[in-house]
């Protein structure tokens, strides 16, 4: 019986297993839960930013965020240039660190701190993407996303109390999102005067420290303490709105801003030649600086006088005393017809002493061609007193933002008045019926100034500045700005065409000192013009 029981037991076990497997298979295939739904399949483009970051954490920012532009070309550039950039950056870092170390080590009774080895390794940083902002100001803002998992080798030898310790930094990882601002944008190469760098968030910094072959970061608590300390220190220095300022050039020189004032006193003229057929000449003097958009200054007319005395004073803004010169032209006034030139001469400003009056008697010439035989004829002489007064050095070295907002008018500005500076930046969406060669025309108190015309441009960029010296604040005045197109073809049909105009009240700029904004052009469908106004006083 025992034998048969064993046989039937094995058969029962095998039969039970077989029946269970068959029943389970049929239940799995034909019996399904009613509360289970098929997953929804959606394309990646329909996913939001958070879902994409969760699904694909390492994809570039320009894929996850359309505001970022890809920078494959820049990464390729860094890849080729990195061996040379490595040497240049390390050399600059040593030069910067040397005086800082020399100042700090006496506090801790350390004998010396030296770099035994300093290299950034063979792996350059990678730009994951970049945002670019363009504002109405003269600046360009960039926000790159930088990741750097480098293999630098930094060996620092520290000597103290007769002992020497060598610390090695390895396995550096830095993730940062800086804001880089190039400003002001200037018409001189490299086209920006200063670089401002700030961090939009605390950077992620990770690295290893080795001392005598042992990893210091393995000490409990030290790793997190050092990492947080570095992030906090860097953030305290450069976290927005704090910035690291790297000057490239002097903004005043780049913009060719005023650097001084030339005081001119026209004293008298002697032995002028008679130009009128019936009687003596009616002389007056016109004076202006070369390379200057300001209008000429004129003396009064002395009728029927060949030895006139004026004793009249003028103040002229100086931008570059090394290249500018004072033009002195004597004309014979005519009631009808064109005024006839009696003679001229030029006085270079570089020949004038600073802050000292100098009386000059110059011979009047027909022109400034030294080889012209007509210059040998006697045309009379002109006597003037010139005083060049440069601005103080501390005023010229002010930062761009400060000079832009609170810069004072030149010395010699009329009391109670000031200097109105107008910068014509650009226009957009201009439309002409027959041609579009735009130039901007400015009219204030009957005085007119004009930018250079740009051919075939609907979005011209002039970036030209003009100055109006005002005897009193122009509170009740309006600046008339008109964009005019002049035909580039010969012919009398449609030679000029107005592309739009705007009347700008100057009361706001007198109270605010500076305005920079875009104005919609009247009689233009979509045209706009960007004008910057500055009101500078001597106070």
Short mmCIF file of C-alpha atoms in Angstrom, two decimals:
data_model
loop_
_atom_site.label_atom_id
_atom_site.label_comp_id
_atom_site.label_asym_id
_atom_site.label_seq_id
_atom_site.Cartn_x
_atom_site.Cartn_y
_atom_site.Cartn_z
CA UNK A 1 0.00 0.00 0.00
CA UNK A 2 2.80 2.37 0.81
CA UNK A 3 4.23 1.96 -2.63
CA UNK A 4 0.89 2.72 -4.32
CA UNK A 5 0.29 5.71 -2.06
CA UNK A 6 3.61 7.17 -3.12
CA UNK A 7 2.83 6.68 -6.82
CA UNK A 8 -0.61 8.28 -6.53
CA UNK A 9 0.88 11.18 -4.52
CA UNK A 10 3.35 12.02 -7.26
CA UNK A 11 0.66 11.72 -9.92
CA UNK A 12 -1.69 13.93 -7.93
CA UNK A 13 1.03 16.60 -7.46
CA UNK A 14 1.89 16.60 -11.17
CA UNK A 15 -1.73 16.66 -12.20
CA UNK A 16 -2.51 19.50 -9.80
CA UNK A 17 0.38 21.61 -11.08
CA UNK A 18 -0.68 21.03 -14.69
CA UNK A 19 -4.30 21.91 -14.06
CA UNK A 20 -3.25 25.05 -12.10
CA UNK A 21 -0.99 26.29 -14.87
CA UNK A 22 -3.64 25.77 -17.54
CA UNK A 23 -6.31 27.49 -15.44
CA UNK A 24 -4.01 30.42 -14.61
CA UNK A 25 -3.09 30.89 -18.26
CA UNK A 26 -6.74 31.06 -19.36
CA UNK A 27 -7.61 33.44 -16.54
CA UNK A 28 -4.67 35.74 -17.43
CA UNK A 29 -5.61 35.82 -21.11
CA UNK A 30 -9.39 36.10 -20.96
CA UNK A 31 -10.06 37.83 -17.66
CA UNK A 32 -8.96 41.53 -17.43
CA UNK A 33 -9.58 44.19 -14.83
CA UNK A 34 -12.13 46.81 -15.90
CA UNK A 35 -10.47 49.72 -14.05
CA UNK A 36 -7.15 49.60 -15.95
CA UNK A 37 -6.80 52.16 -18.80
CA UNK A 38 -4.34 52.25 -21.64
CA UNK A 39 -1.59 54.88 -21.18
CA UNK A 40 -2.00 58.16 -23.11
CA UNK A 41 0.74 58.65 -25.67
CA UNK A 42 1.67 62.33 -26.30
CA UNK A 43 4.49 63.78 -28.42
CA UNK A 44 7.37 65.53 -26.63
CA UNK A 45 6.47 68.90 -28.10
CA UNK A 46 3.19 68.82 -26.14
CA UNK A 47 4.93 68.33 -22.80
CA UNK A 48 5.52 71.26 -20.45
CA UNK A 49 8.94 72.32 -19.21
CA UNK A 50 8.73 70.54 -15.85
CA UNK A 51 7.69 67.23 -17.45
CA UNK A 52 10.54 67.42 -19.96
CA UNK A 53 13.08 68.13 -17.21
CA UNK A 54 11.79 65.16 -15.23
CA UNK A 55 11.84 62.83 -18.23
CA UNK A 56 15.06 64.05 -19.82
CA UNK A 57 17.18 65.83 -17.20
CA UNK A 58 20.36 66.09 -19.31
CA UNK A 59 19.01 67.46 -22.60
CA UNK A 60 20.22 70.96 -23.56
CA UNK A 61 18.31 74.02 -22.44
CA UNK A 62 17.58 75.11 -26.00
CA UNK A 63 15.47 71.94 -26.37
CA UNK A 64 13.55 72.37 -23.11
CA UNK A 65 13.18 76.16 -23.30
CA UNK A 66 12.63 78.02 -26.59
CA UNK A 67 14.03 81.25 -25.07
CA UNK A 68 17.53 79.73 -25.18
CA UNK A 69 19.63 79.65 -28.36
CA UNK A 70 21.98 76.76 -29.10
CA UNK A 71 25.72 77.47 -29.07
CA UNK A 72 27.31 74.57 -30.88
CA UNK A 73 29.65 76.94 -32.71
CA UNK A 74 30.89 78.43 -29.44
CA UNK A 75 31.50 75.00 -27.91
CA UNK A 76 33.46 74.00 -31.01
CA UNK A 77 35.45 77.22 -30.76
CA UNK A 78 36.28 76.52 -27.09
CA UNK A 79 37.29 72.99 -27.96
CA UNK A 80 39.96 74.20 -30.40
CA UNK A 81 41.04 77.24 -28.38
CA UNK A 82 41.04 75.62 -24.92
CA UNK A 83 44.80 74.74 -24.79
CA UNK A 84 45.64 78.39 -25.41
CA UNK A 85 42.86 79.75 -23.21
CA UNK A 86 44.04 77.45 -20.42
CA UNK A 87 47.49 79.03 -20.41
CA UNK A 88 46.15 82.58 -20.70
CA UNK A 89 43.57 82.13 -17.93
CA UNK A 90 46.05 80.49 -15.56
CA UNK A 91 48.59 83.24 -16.17
CA UNK A 92 45.98 85.91 -15.44
CA UNK A 93 44.78 84.03 -12.34
CA UNK A 94 48.32 83.94 -10.93
CA UNK A 95 48.76 87.66 -11.53
CA UNK A 96 45.47 88.45 -9.81
CA UNK A 97 46.04 86.07 -6.90
CA UNK A 98 49.62 87.10 -6.16
CA UNK A 99 48.90 90.54 -4.56
CA UNK A 100 45.83 89.16 -2.77
CA UNK A 101 47.84 86.32 -1.23
CA UNK A 102 50.66 88.69 -0.27
CA UNK A 103 48.14 90.86 1.58
CA UNK A 104 46.35 88.05 3.39
CA UNK A 105 49.12 85.64 4.53
CA UNK A 106 50.58 87.93 7.26
CA UNK A 107 47.24 87.76 9.08
CA UNK A 108 47.62 83.99 9.55
CA UNK A 109 51.42 83.91 10.12
CA UNK A 110 51.98 81.97 6.90
CA UNK A 111 55.39 82.31 5.28
CA UNK A 112 54.35 81.77 1.66
CA UNK A 113 51.68 80.39 -0.64
CA UNK A 114 52.79 79.36 -4.12
CA UNK A 115 51.26 77.59 -7.10
CA UNK A 116 53.41 74.59 -7.92
CA UNK A 117 51.07 73.48 -10.71
CA UNK A 118 48.13 75.34 -12.21
CA UNK A 119 46.29 73.96 -15.22
CA UNK A 120 42.60 73.76 -16.04
CA UNK A 121 42.92 70.41 -17.73
CA UNK A 122 41.92 69.25 -21.18
CA UNK A 123 38.13 69.52 -20.83
CA UNK A 124 36.66 72.96 -21.68
CA UNK A 125 33.36 74.25 -20.26
CA UNK A 126 30.18 73.63 -22.24
CA UNK A 127 27.52 76.22 -23.03
CA UNK A 128 24.11 74.55 -22.78
CA UNK A 129 22.32 77.55 -24.26
CA UNK A 130 22.05 81.32 -24.08
CA UNK A 131 19.36 83.96 -23.68
CA UNK A 132 19.92 87.33 -25.34
CA UNK A 133 18.09 90.52 -24.37
CA UNK A 134 18.07 93.76 -26.37
CA UNK A 135 16.84 96.86 -24.53
CA UNK A 136 16.28 100.49 -25.48
CA UNK A 137 19.49 101.36 -23.65
CA UNK A 138 22.96 101.13 -25.18
CA UNK A 139 23.59 97.63 -23.90
CA UNK A 140 23.44 93.94 -24.81
CA UNK A 141 22.47 91.40 -22.13
CA UNK A 142 23.36 87.70 -22.39
CA UNK A 143 22.52 84.88 -19.98
CA UNK A 144 24.44 81.68 -20.84
CA UNK A 145 24.05 78.38 -19.00
CA UNK A 146 27.53 76.99 -18.32
CA UNK A 147 28.45 73.48 -17.22
CA UNK A 148 32.03 72.50 -16.61
CA UNK A 149 33.09 69.05 -15.47
CA UNK A 150 36.83 69.57 -15.77
CA UNK A 151 40.00 67.75 -14.86
CA UNK A 152 42.17 70.58 -13.52
CA UNK A 153 45.40 70.04 -11.66
CA UNK A 154 46.02 72.70 -9.05
CA UNK A 155 48.89 72.23 -6.58
CA UNK A 156 49.31 74.88 -3.91
CA UNK A 157 52.31 74.76 -1.55
CA UNK A 158 51.82 76.41 1.84
CA UNK A 159 54.79 77.09 4.17
CA UNK A 160 54.26 77.92 7.83
CA UNK A 161 56.30 77.37 11.01
CA UNK A 162 59.05 75.69 9.01
CA UNK A 163 56.68 73.08 7.59
CA UNK A 164 55.44 72.67 4.01
CA UNK A 165 52.07 71.28 3.00
CA UNK A 166 50.88 70.70 -0.56
CA UNK A 167 47.17 70.83 -1.29
CA UNK A 168 45.79 69.54 -4.59
CA UNK A 169 42.40 70.46 -6.09
CA UNK A 170 40.95 67.90 -8.51
CA UNK A 171 37.69 66.87 -10.18
CA UNK A 172 36.13 70.30 -10.51
CA UNK A 173 32.46 70.66 -11.42
CA UNK A 174 30.82 74.05 -11.88
CA UNK A 175 27.26 74.77 -12.99
CA UNK A 176 26.47 78.49 -13.25
CA UNK A 177 24.03 80.88 -14.95
CA UNK A 178 25.75 84.28 -15.19
CA UNK A 179 24.33 87.46 -16.67
CA UNK A 180 26.83 89.19 -18.97
CA UNK A 181 26.07 92.79 -19.91
CA UNK A 182 28.05 94.63 -22.56
CA UNK A 183 27.57 98.35 -22.04
CA UNK A 184 27.65 100.97 -23.18
CA UNK A 185 27.66 100.06 -26.85
CA UNK A 186 29.95 102.53 -28.59
CA UNK A 187 30.99 103.24 -32.20
CA UNK A 188 34.62 102.31 -31.48
CA UNK A 189 36.11 98.79 -31.61
CA UNK A 190 35.40 96.46 -29.77
CA UNK A 191 32.07 98.35 -29.72
CA UNK A 192 31.47 98.10 -25.95
CA UNK A 193 33.20 99.97 -23.13
CA UNK A 194 32.59 97.67 -20.16
CA UNK A 195 31.65 94.09 -19.27
CA UNK A 196 29.41 93.54 -16.25
CA UNK A 197 29.10 89.98 -14.93
CA UNK A 198 26.68 88.84 -12.23
CA UNK A 199 25.12 85.53 -11.17
CA UNK A 200 21.39 84.93 -11.42
CA UNK A 201 21.55 82.13 -8.83
CA UNK A 202 24.07 80.55 -6.50
CA UNK A 203 26.49 78.42 -8.54
CA UNK A 204 26.94 74.70 -8.01
CA UNK A 205 30.60 74.01 -7.20
CA UNK A 206 32.07 70.58 -6.50
CA UNK A 207 35.72 69.55 -6.27
CA UNK A 208 38.11 67.35 -4.38
CA UNK A 209 40.97 68.40 -2.06
CA UNK A 210 43.94 66.15 -1.42
CA UNK A 211 46.60 66.62 1.24
CA UNK A 212 49.55 64.22 1.30
CA UNK A 213 47.60 61.80 -0.87
CA UNK A 214 44.51 61.76 1.38
CA UNK A 215 41.15 63.14 0.24
CA UNK A 216 40.20 65.93 2.66
CA UNK A 217 36.62 65.93 1.40
CA UNK A 218 36.12 62.48 2.90
CA UNK A 219 36.23 64.04 6.39
CA UNK A 220 32.62 63.99 7.70
CA UNK A 221 30.93 67.39 7.38
CA UNK A 222 33.86 69.11 5.67
CA UNK A 223 32.63 68.53 2.12
CA UNK A 224 29.25 70.21 2.61
CA UNK A 225 30.78 73.01 4.68
CA UNK A 226 33.38 73.90 2.03
CA UNK A 227 30.87 73.69 -0.83
CA UNK A 228 28.32 75.92 0.88
CA UNK A 229 31.05 78.36 1.96
CA UNK A 230 32.26 78.80 -1.61
CA UNK A 231 28.74 79.24 -2.99
CA UNK A 232 27.91 81.82 -0.33
CA UNK A 233 31.15 83.76 -0.83
CA UNK A 234 30.77 83.88 -4.61
CA UNK A 235 27.10 84.79 -4.29
CA UNK A 236 27.85 87.59 -1.85
CA UNK A 237 30.26 89.15 -4.35
CA UNK A 238 28.46 88.66 -7.65
CA UNK A 239 24.84 87.58 -7.05
CA UNK A 240 22.47 89.88 -8.93
CA UNK A 241 22.22 92.90 -8.60
CA UNK A 242 25.89 92.94 -7.51
CA UNK A 243 28.25 92.84 -10.48
CA UNK A 244 31.85 92.29 -11.44
CA UNK A 245 32.87 95.22 -13.65
CA UNK A 246 35.58 94.69 -16.24
CA UNK A 247 36.48 98.02 -17.95
CA UNK A 248 37.48 97.77 -21.60
CA UNK A 249 37.83 101.42 -22.59
CA UNK A 250 36.95 104.89 -21.38
CA UNK A 251 33.30 105.55 -22.34
CA UNK A 252 33.95 109.29 -22.59
CA UNK A 253 36.60 108.73 -25.26
CA UNK A 254 34.59 106.07 -27.01
CA UNK A 255 31.59 108.37 -27.34
CA UNK A 256 33.81 111.35 -28.11
CA UNK A 257 32.19 113.28 -25.28
CA UNK A 258 33.19 116.80 -24.25
CA UNK A 259 36.52 116.96 -22.43
CA UNK A 260 36.84 120.71 -22.05
CA UNK A 261 35.71 124.17 -23.06
CA UNK A 262 37.41 126.66 -25.33
CA UNK A 263 36.90 130.28 -24.36
CA UNK A 264 37.33 132.51 -27.43
CA UNK A 265 37.48 136.29 -27.30
CA UNK A 266 37.54 137.94 -30.72
CA UNK A 267 39.42 141.18 -30.12
CA UNK A 268 39.95 142.98 -33.40
CA UNK A 269 41.03 142.83 -37.03
CA UNK A 270 43.64 144.99 -38.72
CA UNK A 271 44.26 146.14 -42.29
CA UNK A 272 41.41 144.28 -43.90
CA UNK A 273 41.00 144.65 -47.65
CA UNK A 274 38.10 146.62 -49.11
CA UNK A 275 35.56 144.39 -50.82
CA UNK A 276 32.75 146.83 -51.61
CA UNK A 277 33.00 148.97 -54.74
CA UNK A 278 31.48 151.99 -53.03
CA UNK A 279 33.07 152.22 -49.60
CA UNK A 280 34.74 149.95 -47.03
CA UNK A 281 33.84 146.36 -46.09
CA UNK A 282 31.31 145.18 -43.50
CA UNK A 283 33.29 142.44 -41.71
CA UNK A 284 32.19 139.83 -39.23
CA UNK A 285 33.93 136.69 -37.89
CA UNK A 286 32.60 133.14 -38.01
CA UNK A 287 34.31 130.61 -35.75
CA UNK A 288 33.85 126.89 -35.14
CA UNK A 289 35.80 123.78 -34.18
CA UNK A 290 36.68 121.14 -36.74
CA UNK A 291 35.11 117.68 -36.29
CA UNK A 292 32.14 119.21 -34.50
CA UNK A 293 28.43 119.11 -35.36
CA UNK A 294 27.69 122.30 -33.44
CA UNK A 295 26.75 125.38 -35.49
CA UNK A 296 29.27 128.15 -36.08
CA UNK A 297 29.44 131.18 -33.80
CA UNK A 298 29.32 134.64 -35.34
CA UNK A 299 30.33 138.06 -34.17
CA UNK A 300 28.34 141.16 -34.89
CA UNK A 301 28.81 143.00 -38.20
CA UNK A 302 30.97 146.11 -38.15
CA UNK A 303 29.76 148.24 -41.04
CA UNK A 304 32.22 150.15 -43.21
CA UNK A 305 35.26 149.36 -41.09
CA UNK A 306 38.60 147.87 -42.16
CA UNK A 307 40.01 147.86 -38.60
CA UNK A 308 37.03 146.68 -36.55
CA UNK A 309 37.05 145.92 -32.84
CA UNK A 310 34.63 143.37 -31.44
CA UNK A 311 35.78 142.24 -27.97
CA UNK A 312 33.09 139.55 -28.12
CA UNK A 313 33.35 136.26 -26.18
CA UNK A 314 32.26 132.72 -27.07
CA UNK A 315 32.41 129.30 -25.40
CA UNK A 316 32.84 126.20 -27.57
CA UNK A 317 32.68 122.57 -26.40
CA UNK A 318 35.91 120.59 -27.04
CA UNK A 319 35.85 116.82 -27.66
CA UNK A 320 39.40 116.03 -28.75
CA UNK A 321 42.04 118.73 -28.20
CA UNK A 322 44.70 116.64 -29.93
CA UNK A 323 42.94 116.61 -33.30
CA UNK A 324 40.52 119.53 -33.26
CA UNK A 325 41.38 123.03 -34.41
CA UNK A 326 39.65 126.41 -34.26
CA UNK A 327 38.61 127.75 -37.66
CA UNK A 328 38.52 131.55 -37.93
CA UNK A 329 36.83 132.95 -41.03
CA UNK A 330 36.30 136.65 -41.76
CA UNK A 331 33.41 137.51 -44.10
CA UNK A 332 32.17 140.67 -45.74
CA UNK A 333 28.47 141.02 -45.00
CA UNK A 334 26.22 141.66 -47.98
CA UNK A 335 22.64 142.79 -47.75
CA UNK A 336 21.80 140.99 -50.99
CA UNK A 337 23.58 137.92 -52.27
CA UNK A 338 26.25 135.68 -50.83
CA UNK A 339 28.64 136.94 -48.19
CA UNK A 340 32.21 137.09 -49.51
CA UNK A 341 35.06 135.49 -47.62
CA UNK A 342 37.86 137.94 -46.78
CA UNK A 343 40.31 135.49 -45.24
CA UNK A 344 40.75 132.61 -42.83
CA UNK A 345 43.17 130.75 -40.59
CA UNK A 346 43.25 127.74 -38.27
CA UNK A 347 44.61 127.40 -34.72
CA UNK A 348 45.28 123.78 -33.53
CA UNK A 349 44.09 123.27 -29.96
CA UNK A 350 47.10 121.09 -29.11
CA UNK A 351 49.27 124.22 -29.33
CA UNK A 352 47.31 126.00 -26.58
CA UNK A 353 48.33 125.89 -22.90
CA UNK A 354 45.79 124.66 -20.38
CA UNK A 355 43.91 127.15 -18.20
CA UNK A 356 46.06 130.03 -19.44
CA UNK A 357 44.84 132.78 -21.81
CA UNK A 358 46.89 133.20 -24.97
CA UNK A 359 46.62 136.19 -27.31
CA UNK A 360 47.29 135.33 -30.96
CA UNK A 361 47.58 137.52 -34.03
CA UNK A 362 47.05 135.41 -37.13
CA UNK A 363 47.48 136.35 -40.77
CA UNK A 364 44.40 135.91 -42.91
CA UNK A 365 44.86 133.52 -45.84
CA UNK A 366 42.73 132.62 -48.84
CA UNK A 367 42.78 128.94 -47.88
CA UNK A 368 44.90 126.46 -45.91
CA UNK A 369 46.82 125.21 -48.96
CA UNK A 370 50.40 126.22 -48.23
CA UNK A 371 51.35 125.80 -51.91
CA UNK A 372 48.72 128.26 -53.14
CA UNK A 373 50.47 131.41 -54.42
CA UNK A 374 47.43 133.55 -53.53
CA UNK A 375 48.20 133.06 -49.85
CA UNK A 376 51.18 135.37 -50.29
CA UNK A 377 48.88 138.36 -50.74
CA UNK A 378 48.22 140.52 -47.70
CA UNK A 379 44.63 140.12 -46.50
CA UNK A 380 44.94 141.60 -43.04
CA UNK A 381 45.23 140.14 -39.56
CA UNK A 382 42.92 138.91 -36.83
CA UNK A 383 43.65 139.13 -33.10
CA UNK A 384 42.00 136.68 -30.69
CA UNK A 385 42.43 135.56 -27.09
CA UNK A 386 42.07 131.83 -26.51
CA UNK A 387 41.77 129.92 -23.21
CA UNK A 388 41.40 126.13 -23.16
CA UNK A 389 39.94 124.81 -19.90
CA UNK A 390 39.89 121.00 -19.67
CA UNK A 391 37.42 119.31 -17.36
CA UNK A 392 38.69 117.90 -14.08
CA UNK A 393 40.10 114.39 -14.22
CA UNK A 394 37.73 113.06 -11.57
CA UNK A 395 34.75 114.19 -13.63
CA UNK A 396 36.06 112.41 -16.73
CA UNK A 397 36.60 109.12 -14.88
CA UNK A 398 33.04 108.71 -13.66
CA UNK A 399 31.26 105.53 -14.56
CA UNK A 400 29.07 105.45 -17.64
CA UNK A 401 25.75 105.37 -15.82
CA UNK A 402 26.74 108.28 -13.60
CA UNK A 403 27.96 110.46 -16.43
CA UNK A 404 24.90 109.58 -18.47
CA UNK A 405 22.45 110.68 -15.81
CA UNK A 406 24.14 113.47 -13.85
CA UNK A 407 26.89 114.76 -16.13
CA UNK A 408 27.23 118.52 -15.79
CA UNK A 409 27.18 120.98 -18.63
CA UNK A 410 30.53 122.41 -19.74
CA UNK A 411 31.99 125.31 -17.86
CA UNK A 412 30.87 128.55 -19.41
CA UNK A 413 27.28 127.40 -19.94
CA UNK A 414 24.91 130.39 -19.57
CA UNK A 415 23.71 130.87 -16.00
CA UNK A 416 20.22 129.44 -15.64
CA UNK A 417 20.56 127.61 -18.94
CA UNK A 418 22.10 124.31 -19.93
CA UNK A 419 23.15 121.92 -22.66
CA UNK A 420 20.48 119.85 -24.41
CA UNK A 421 22.01 116.66 -25.81
CA UNK A 422 19.95 114.73 -28.36
CA UNK A 423 20.99 111.22 -29.44
CA UNK A 424 19.19 109.86 -32.49
CA UNK A 425 19.55 106.09 -32.11
CA UNK A 426 17.47 104.36 -34.77
CA UNK A 427 14.12 104.07 -36.54
CA UNK A 428 11.98 101.07 -37.43
CA UNK A 429 9.34 100.10 -39.99
CA UNK A 430 9.75 103.18 -42.17
CA UNK A 431 7.81 103.25 -45.43
CA UNK A 432 8.24 105.58 -48.38
CA UNK A 433 5.92 105.84 -51.35
CA UNK A 434 8.72 106.41 -53.86
CA UNK A 435 12.02 105.79 -52.00
CA UNK A 436 13.37 105.14 -48.50
CA UNK A 437 16.77 106.81 -47.93
CA UNK A 438 16.05 108.17 -44.44
CA UNK A 439 17.73 110.90 -42.43
CA UNK A 440 16.43 112.49 -39.24
CA UNK A 441 15.91 116.25 -39.10
CA UNK A 442 15.88 118.05 -35.71
CA UNK A 443 14.50 121.56 -35.31
CA UNK A 444 14.62 123.51 -32.03
CA UNK A 445 14.01 127.24 -31.78
CA UNK A 446 14.62 127.67 -35.48
CA UNK A 447 17.99 125.86 -35.38
CA UNK A 448 18.17 122.75 -37.55
CA UNK A 449 20.44 119.70 -37.40
CA UNK A 450 20.35 116.53 -39.47
CA UNK A 451 21.75 113.01 -39.39
CA UNK A 452 23.47 111.36 -42.31
CA UNK A 453 21.12 109.74 -44.86
CA UNK A 454 21.17 105.95 -45.09
CA UNK A 455 20.32 104.45 -48.45
CA UNK A 456 17.54 101.89 -48.88
CA UNK A 457 16.92 101.22 -45.20
CA UNK A 458 13.58 100.73 -43.49
CA UNK A 459 15.29 100.18 -40.14
CA UNK A 460 18.15 102.73 -40.08
CA UNK A 461 20.61 103.00 -37.18
CA UNK A 462 22.20 106.45 -36.94
CA UNK A 463 23.59 106.64 -33.37
CA UNK A 464 24.43 110.33 -33.86
CA UNK A 465 24.35 112.95 -31.12
CA UNK A 466 23.65 116.67 -31.35
CA UNK A 467 23.92 119.50 -28.86
CA UNK A 468 21.86 122.65 -28.38
CA UNK A 469 23.14 125.32 -25.99
CA UNK A 470 20.12 126.95 -24.31
CA UNK A 471 20.12 130.26 -22.49
CA UNK A 472 17.23 129.04 -20.33
CA UNK A 473 15.54 125.68 -19.68
CA UNK A 474 13.33 124.72 -22.67
CA UNK A 475 10.31 124.00 -20.49
CA UNK A 476 7.80 125.37 -22.97
CA UNK A 477 9.64 124.28 -26.12
CA UNK A 478 9.02 121.30 -28.37
CA UNK A 479 11.59 119.43 -30.42
CA UNK A 480 10.44 118.75 -33.96
CA UNK A 481 11.82 115.46 -35.28
CA UNK A 482 11.09 114.51 -38.87
CA UNK A 483 12.37 111.55 -40.87
CA UNK A 484 12.97 112.62 -44.46
CA UNK A 485 13.87 110.49 -47.48
CA UNK A 486 15.87 112.00 -50.35
CA UNK A 487 15.88 110.39 -53.77
CA UNK A 488 19.24 108.98 -54.83
CA UNK A 489 18.36 109.34 -58.51
CA UNK A 490 18.75 112.44 -60.62
CA UNK A 491 15.48 114.08 -61.53
CA UNK A 492 12.87 116.55 -60.36
CA UNK A 493 10.10 114.01 -59.73
CA UNK A 494 9.66 113.22 -56.02
CA UNK A 495 13.13 114.42 -54.87
CA UNK A 496 12.15 114.48 -51.18
CA UNK A 497 9.54 112.71 -49.13
CA UNK A 498 8.51 112.87 -45.47
CA UNK A 499 8.36 109.48 -43.73
CA UNK A 500 6.78 110.79 -40.54
CA UNK A 501 7.37 113.27 -37.75
CA UNK A 502 6.90 113.75 -34.02
CA UNK A 503 6.75 116.71 -31.65
CA UNK A 504 8.55 116.01 -28.35
CA UNK A 505 7.82 118.22 -25.35
CA UNK A 506 11.06 119.09 -23.52
CA UNK A 507 9.51 119.83 -20.13
CA UNK A 508 9.93 116.19 -19.03
CA UNK A 509 13.63 116.01 -19.85
CA UNK A 510 14.27 119.24 -17.91
CA UNK A 511 12.72 117.72 -14.78
CA UNK A 512 14.01 114.13 -15.27
CA UNK A 513 17.44 115.04 -16.72
CA UNK A 514 17.32 112.08 -19.12
CA UNK A 515 14.73 110.34 -21.29
CA UNK A 516 15.34 107.44 -23.68
CA UNK A 517 12.29 106.05 -25.46
CA UNK A 518 10.65 105.24 -28.77
CA UNK A 519 8.10 107.54 -30.41
CA UNK A 520 5.48 106.62 -33.00
CA UNK A 521 5.86 108.76 -36.10
CA UNK A 522 2.83 110.79 -37.15
CA UNK A 523 1.75 110.25 -40.79
CA UNK A 524 3.46 106.87 -40.75
CA UNK A 525 1.68 103.52 -40.59
CA UNK A 526 4.05 101.67 -38.24
CA UNK A 527 7.17 103.87 -38.13
CA UNK A 528 8.96 104.48 -34.84
CA UNK A 529 12.07 106.43 -33.89
CA UNK A 530 14.19 106.09 -30.76
CA UNK A 531 15.40 109.40 -29.31
CA UNK A 532 17.51 109.95 -26.19
CA UNK A 533 17.35 113.38 -24.52
CA UNK A 534 19.71 114.70 -21.84
CA UNK A 535 19.51 118.02 -20.04
CA UNK A 536 22.83 119.04 -18.49
CA UNK A 537 23.26 122.05 -16.26
CA UNK A 538 26.29 123.53 -14.54
CA UNK A 539 24.84 122.82 -11.08
#
